[in-house]
mmCIF file with all atom_site columns, C-alpha atoms and ligand atoms in Angstrom:
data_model
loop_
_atom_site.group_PDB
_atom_site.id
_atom_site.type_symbol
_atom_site.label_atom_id
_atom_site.label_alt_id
_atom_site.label_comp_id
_atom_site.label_asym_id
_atom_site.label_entity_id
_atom_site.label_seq_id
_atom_site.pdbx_PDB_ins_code
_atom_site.Cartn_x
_atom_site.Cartn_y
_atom_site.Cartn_z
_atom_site.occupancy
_atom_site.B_iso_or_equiv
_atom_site.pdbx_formal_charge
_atom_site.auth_seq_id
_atom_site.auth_comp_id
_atom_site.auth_asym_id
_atom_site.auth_atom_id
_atom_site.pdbx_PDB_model_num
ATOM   1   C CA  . UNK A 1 1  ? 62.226 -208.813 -23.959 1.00 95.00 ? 1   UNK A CA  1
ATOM   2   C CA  . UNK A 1 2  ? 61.875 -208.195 -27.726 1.00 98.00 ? 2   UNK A CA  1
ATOM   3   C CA  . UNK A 1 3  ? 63.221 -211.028 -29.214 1.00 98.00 ? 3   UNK A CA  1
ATOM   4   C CA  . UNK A 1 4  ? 63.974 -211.729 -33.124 1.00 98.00 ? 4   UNK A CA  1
ATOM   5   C CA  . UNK A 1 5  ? 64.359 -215.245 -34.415 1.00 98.00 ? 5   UNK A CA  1
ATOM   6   C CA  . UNK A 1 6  ? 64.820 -216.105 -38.455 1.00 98.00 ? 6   UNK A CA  1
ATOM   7   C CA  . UNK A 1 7  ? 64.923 -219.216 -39.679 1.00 98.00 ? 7   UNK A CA  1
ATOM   8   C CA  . UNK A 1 8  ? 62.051 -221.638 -38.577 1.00 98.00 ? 8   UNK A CA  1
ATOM   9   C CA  . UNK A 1 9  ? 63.174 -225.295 -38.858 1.00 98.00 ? 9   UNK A CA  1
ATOM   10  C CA  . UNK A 1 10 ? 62.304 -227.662 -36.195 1.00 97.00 ? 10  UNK A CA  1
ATOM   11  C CA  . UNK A 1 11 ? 64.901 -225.815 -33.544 1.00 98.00 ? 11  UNK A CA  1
ATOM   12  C CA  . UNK A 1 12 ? 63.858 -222.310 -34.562 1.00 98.00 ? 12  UNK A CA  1
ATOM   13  C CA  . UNK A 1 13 ? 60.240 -223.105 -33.983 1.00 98.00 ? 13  UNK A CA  1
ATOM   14  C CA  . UNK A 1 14 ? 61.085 -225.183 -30.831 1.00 98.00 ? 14  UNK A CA  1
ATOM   15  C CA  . UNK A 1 15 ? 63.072 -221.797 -29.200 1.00 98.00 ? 15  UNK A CA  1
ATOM   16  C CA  . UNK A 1 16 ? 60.337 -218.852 -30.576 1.00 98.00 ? 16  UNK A CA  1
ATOM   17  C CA  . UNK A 1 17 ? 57.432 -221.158 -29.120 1.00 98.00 ? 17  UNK A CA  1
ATOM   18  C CA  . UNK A 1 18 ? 60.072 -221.709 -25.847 1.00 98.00 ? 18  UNK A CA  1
ATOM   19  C CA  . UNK A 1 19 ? 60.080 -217.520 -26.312 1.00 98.00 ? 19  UNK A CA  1
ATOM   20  C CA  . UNK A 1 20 ? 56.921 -217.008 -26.656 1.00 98.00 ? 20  UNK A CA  1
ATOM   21  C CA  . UNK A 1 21 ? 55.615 -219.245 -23.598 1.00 98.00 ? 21  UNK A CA  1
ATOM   22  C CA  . UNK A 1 22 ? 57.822 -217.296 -21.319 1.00 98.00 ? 22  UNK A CA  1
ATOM   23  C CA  . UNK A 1 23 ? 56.078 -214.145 -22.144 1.00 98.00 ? 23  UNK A CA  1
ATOM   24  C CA  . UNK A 1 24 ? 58.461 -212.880 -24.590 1.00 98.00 ? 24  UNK A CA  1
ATOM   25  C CA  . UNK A 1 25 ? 57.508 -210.761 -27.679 1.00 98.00 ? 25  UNK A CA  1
ATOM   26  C CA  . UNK A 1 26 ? 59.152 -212.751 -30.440 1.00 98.00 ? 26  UNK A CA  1
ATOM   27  C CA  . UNK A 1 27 ? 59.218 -211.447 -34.127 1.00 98.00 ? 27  UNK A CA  1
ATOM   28  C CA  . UNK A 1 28 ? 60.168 -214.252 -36.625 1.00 98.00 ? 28  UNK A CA  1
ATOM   29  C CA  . UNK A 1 29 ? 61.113 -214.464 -40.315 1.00 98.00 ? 29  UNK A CA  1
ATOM   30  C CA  . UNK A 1 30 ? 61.587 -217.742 -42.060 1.00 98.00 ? 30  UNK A CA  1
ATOM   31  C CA  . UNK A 1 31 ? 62.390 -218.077 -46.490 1.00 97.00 ? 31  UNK A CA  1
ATOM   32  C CA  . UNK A 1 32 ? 59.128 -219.862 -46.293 1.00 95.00 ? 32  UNK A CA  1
ATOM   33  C CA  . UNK A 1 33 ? 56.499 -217.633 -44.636 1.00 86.00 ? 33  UNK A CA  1
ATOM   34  C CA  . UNK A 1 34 ? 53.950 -220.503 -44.095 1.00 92.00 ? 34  UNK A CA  1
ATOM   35  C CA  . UNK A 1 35 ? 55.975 -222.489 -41.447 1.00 96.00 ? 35  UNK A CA  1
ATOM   36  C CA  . UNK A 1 36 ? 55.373 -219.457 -38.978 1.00 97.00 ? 36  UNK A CA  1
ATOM   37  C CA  . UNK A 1 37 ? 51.693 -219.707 -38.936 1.00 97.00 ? 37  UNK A CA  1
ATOM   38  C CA  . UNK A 1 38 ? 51.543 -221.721 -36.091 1.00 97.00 ? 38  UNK A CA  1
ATOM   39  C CA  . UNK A 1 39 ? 53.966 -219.082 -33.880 1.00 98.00 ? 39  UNK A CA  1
ATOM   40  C CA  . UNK A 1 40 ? 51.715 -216.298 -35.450 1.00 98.00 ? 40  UNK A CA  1
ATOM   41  C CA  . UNK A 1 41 ? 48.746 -218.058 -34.184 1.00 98.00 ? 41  UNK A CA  1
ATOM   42  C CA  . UNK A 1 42 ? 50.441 -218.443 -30.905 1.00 98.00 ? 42  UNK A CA  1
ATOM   43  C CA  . UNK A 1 43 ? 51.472 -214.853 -30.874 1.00 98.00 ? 43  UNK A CA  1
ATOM   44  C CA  . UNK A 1 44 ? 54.750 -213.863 -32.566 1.00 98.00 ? 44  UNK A CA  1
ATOM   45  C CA  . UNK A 1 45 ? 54.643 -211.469 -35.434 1.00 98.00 ? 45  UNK A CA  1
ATOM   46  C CA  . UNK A 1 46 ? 55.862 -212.412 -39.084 1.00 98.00 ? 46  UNK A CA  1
ATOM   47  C CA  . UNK A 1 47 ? 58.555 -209.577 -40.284 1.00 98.00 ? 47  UNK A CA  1
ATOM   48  C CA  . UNK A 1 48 ? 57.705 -208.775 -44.016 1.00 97.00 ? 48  UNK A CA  1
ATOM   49  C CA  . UNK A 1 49 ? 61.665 -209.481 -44.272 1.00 97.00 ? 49  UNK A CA  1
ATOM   50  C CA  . UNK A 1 50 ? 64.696 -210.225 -42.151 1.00 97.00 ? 50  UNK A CA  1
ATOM   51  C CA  . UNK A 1 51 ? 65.665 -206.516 -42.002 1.00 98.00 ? 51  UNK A CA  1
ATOM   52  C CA  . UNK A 1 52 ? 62.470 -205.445 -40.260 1.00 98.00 ? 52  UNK A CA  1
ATOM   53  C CA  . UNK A 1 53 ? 62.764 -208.926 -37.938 1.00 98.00 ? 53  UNK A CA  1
ATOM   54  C CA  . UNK A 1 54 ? 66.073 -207.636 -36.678 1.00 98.00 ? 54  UNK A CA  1
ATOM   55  C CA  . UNK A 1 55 ? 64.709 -204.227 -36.625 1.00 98.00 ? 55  UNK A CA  1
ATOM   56  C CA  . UNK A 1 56 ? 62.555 -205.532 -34.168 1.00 98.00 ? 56  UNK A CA  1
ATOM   57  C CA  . UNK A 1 57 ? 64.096 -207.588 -31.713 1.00 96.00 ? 57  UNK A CA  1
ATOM   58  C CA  . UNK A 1 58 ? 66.921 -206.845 -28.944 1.00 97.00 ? 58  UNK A CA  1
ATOM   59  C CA  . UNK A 1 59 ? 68.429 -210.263 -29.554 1.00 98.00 ? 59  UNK A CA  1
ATOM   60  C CA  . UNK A 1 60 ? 68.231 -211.974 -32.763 1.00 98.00 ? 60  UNK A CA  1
ATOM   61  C CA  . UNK A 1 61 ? 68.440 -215.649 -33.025 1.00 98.00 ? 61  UNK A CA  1
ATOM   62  C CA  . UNK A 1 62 ? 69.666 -217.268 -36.367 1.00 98.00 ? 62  UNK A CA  1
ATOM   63  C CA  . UNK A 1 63 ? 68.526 -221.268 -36.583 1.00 98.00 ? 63  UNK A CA  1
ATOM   64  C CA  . UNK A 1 64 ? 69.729 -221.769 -40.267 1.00 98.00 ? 64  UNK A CA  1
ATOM   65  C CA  . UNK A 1 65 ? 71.381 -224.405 -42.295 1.00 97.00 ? 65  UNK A CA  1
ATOM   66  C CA  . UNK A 1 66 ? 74.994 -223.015 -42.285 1.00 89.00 ? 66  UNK A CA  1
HETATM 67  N N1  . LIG B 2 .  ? 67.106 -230.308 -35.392 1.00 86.96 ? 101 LIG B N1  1
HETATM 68  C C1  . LIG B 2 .  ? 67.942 -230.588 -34.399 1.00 86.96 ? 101 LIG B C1  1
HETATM 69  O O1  . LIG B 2 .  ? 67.699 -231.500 -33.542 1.00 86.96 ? 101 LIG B O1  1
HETATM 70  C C2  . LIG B 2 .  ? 69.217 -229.790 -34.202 1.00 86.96 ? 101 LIG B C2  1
HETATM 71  C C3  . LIG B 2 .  ? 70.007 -230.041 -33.085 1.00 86.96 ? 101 LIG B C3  1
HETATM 72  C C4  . LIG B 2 .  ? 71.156 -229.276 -32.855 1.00 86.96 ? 101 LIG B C4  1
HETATM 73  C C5  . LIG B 2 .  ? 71.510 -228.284 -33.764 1.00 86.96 ? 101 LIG B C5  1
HETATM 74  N N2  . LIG B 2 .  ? 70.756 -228.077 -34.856 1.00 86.96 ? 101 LIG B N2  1
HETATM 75  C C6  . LIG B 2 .  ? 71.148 -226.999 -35.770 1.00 86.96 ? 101 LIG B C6  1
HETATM 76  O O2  . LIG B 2 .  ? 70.159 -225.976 -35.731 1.00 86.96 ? 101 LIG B O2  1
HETATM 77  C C7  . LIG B 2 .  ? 70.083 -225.355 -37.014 1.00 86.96 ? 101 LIG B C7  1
HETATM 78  C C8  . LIG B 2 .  ? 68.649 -225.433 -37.527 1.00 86.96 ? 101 LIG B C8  1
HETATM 79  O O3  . LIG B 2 .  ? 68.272 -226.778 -37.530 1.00 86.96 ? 101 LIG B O3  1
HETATM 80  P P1  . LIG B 2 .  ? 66.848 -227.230 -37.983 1.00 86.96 ? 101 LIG B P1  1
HETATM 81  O O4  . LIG B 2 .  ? 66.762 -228.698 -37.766 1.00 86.96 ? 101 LIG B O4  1
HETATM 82  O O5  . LIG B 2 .  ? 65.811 -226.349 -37.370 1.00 86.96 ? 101 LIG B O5  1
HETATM 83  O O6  . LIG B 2 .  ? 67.076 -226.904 -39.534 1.00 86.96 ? 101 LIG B O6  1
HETATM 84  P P2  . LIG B 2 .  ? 66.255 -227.065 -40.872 1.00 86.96 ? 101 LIG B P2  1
HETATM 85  O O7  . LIG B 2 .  ? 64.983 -227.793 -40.702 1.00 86.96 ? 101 LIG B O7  1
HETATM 86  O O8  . LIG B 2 .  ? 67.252 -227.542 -41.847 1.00 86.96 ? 101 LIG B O8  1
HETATM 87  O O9  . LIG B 2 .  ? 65.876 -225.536 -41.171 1.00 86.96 ? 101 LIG B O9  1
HETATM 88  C C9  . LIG B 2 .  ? 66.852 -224.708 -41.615 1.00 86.96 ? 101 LIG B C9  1
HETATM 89  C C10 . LIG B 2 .  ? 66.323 -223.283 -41.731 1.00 86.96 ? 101 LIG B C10 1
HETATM 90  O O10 . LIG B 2 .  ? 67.215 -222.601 -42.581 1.00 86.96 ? 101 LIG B O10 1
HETATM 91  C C11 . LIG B 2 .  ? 66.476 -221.996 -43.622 1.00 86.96 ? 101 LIG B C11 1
HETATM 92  N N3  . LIG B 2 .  ? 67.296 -221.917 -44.811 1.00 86.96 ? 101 LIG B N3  1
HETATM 93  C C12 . LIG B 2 .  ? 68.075 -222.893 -45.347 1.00 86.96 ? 101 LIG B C12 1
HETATM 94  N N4  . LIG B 2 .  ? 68.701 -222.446 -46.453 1.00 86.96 ? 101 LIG B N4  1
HETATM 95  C C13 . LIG B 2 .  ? 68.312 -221.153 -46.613 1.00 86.96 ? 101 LIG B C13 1
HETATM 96  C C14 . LIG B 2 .  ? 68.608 -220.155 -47.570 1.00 86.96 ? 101 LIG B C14 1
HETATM 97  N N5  . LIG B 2 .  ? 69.448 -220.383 -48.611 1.00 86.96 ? 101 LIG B N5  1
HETATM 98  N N6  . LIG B 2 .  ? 68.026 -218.943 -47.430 1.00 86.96 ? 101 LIG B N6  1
HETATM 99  C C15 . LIG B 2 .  ? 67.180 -218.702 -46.407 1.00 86.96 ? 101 LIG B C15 1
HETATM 100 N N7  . LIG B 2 .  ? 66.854 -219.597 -45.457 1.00 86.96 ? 101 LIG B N7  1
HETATM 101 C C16 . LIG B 2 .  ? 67.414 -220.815 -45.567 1.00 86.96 ? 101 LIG B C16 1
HETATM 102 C C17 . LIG B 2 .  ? 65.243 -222.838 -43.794 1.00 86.96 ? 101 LIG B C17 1
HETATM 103 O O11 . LIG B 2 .  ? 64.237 -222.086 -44.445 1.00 86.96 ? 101 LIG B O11 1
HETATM 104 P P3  . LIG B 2 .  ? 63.013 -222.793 -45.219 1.00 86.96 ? 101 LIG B P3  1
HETATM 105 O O12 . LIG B 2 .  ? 62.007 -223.168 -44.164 1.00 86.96 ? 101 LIG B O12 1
HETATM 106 O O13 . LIG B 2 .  ? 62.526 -221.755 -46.145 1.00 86.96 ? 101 LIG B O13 1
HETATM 107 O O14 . LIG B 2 .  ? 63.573 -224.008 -45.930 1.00 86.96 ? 101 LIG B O14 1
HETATM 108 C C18 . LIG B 2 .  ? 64.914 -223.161 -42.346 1.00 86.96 ? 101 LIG B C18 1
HETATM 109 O O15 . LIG B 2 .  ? 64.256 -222.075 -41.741 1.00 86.96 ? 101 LIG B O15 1
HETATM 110 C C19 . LIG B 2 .  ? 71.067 -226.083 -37.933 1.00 86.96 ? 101 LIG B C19 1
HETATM 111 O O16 . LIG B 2 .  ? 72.253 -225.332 -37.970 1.00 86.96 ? 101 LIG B O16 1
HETATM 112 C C20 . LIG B 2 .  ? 71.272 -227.421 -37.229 1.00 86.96 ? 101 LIG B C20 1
HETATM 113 O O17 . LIG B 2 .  ? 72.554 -227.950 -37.513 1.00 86.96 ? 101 LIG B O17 1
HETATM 114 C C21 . LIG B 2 .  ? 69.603 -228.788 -35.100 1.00 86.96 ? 101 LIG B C21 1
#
């Protein structure tokens, strides 16, 4: 499944890593780009913003402050 998730706290990594382990494509966008460089490394592809992250996913997961 293509799945999108934005917003890369300590849950959003802990789900796109649970994603990606599973053999999901995951697409992620975070405010600050350098906490997805572990996922990236691991295989999920950084979204240049959060349009093209949804653009890319079938379900889009939102781990965000409020
Ligand atoms: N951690 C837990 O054990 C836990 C358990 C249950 C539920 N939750 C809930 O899960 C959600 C995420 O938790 P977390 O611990 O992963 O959160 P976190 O560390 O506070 O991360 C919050 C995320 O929101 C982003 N963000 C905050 N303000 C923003 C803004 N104005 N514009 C754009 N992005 C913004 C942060 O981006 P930056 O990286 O750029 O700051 C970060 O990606 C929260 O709603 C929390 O209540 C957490």
């Amino acid at each position: 499944m293509n799945t999108t998730v934005i917003g890369l706290g300590p849950m959003g990594r802990a789900m796109s890593a649970v994603l990606l382990r599973a053999g999901h494509a995951v697409t992620v966008w975070n405010r600050t780009g350098g906490r997805a460089a572990e996922l990236v490394a691991a295989g999920a592809v950084l979204a240049d913003t959060p349009g093209d992250a949804v653009a890319a996913g079938d379900l889009t997961i939102l781990s965000l402050t409020d």
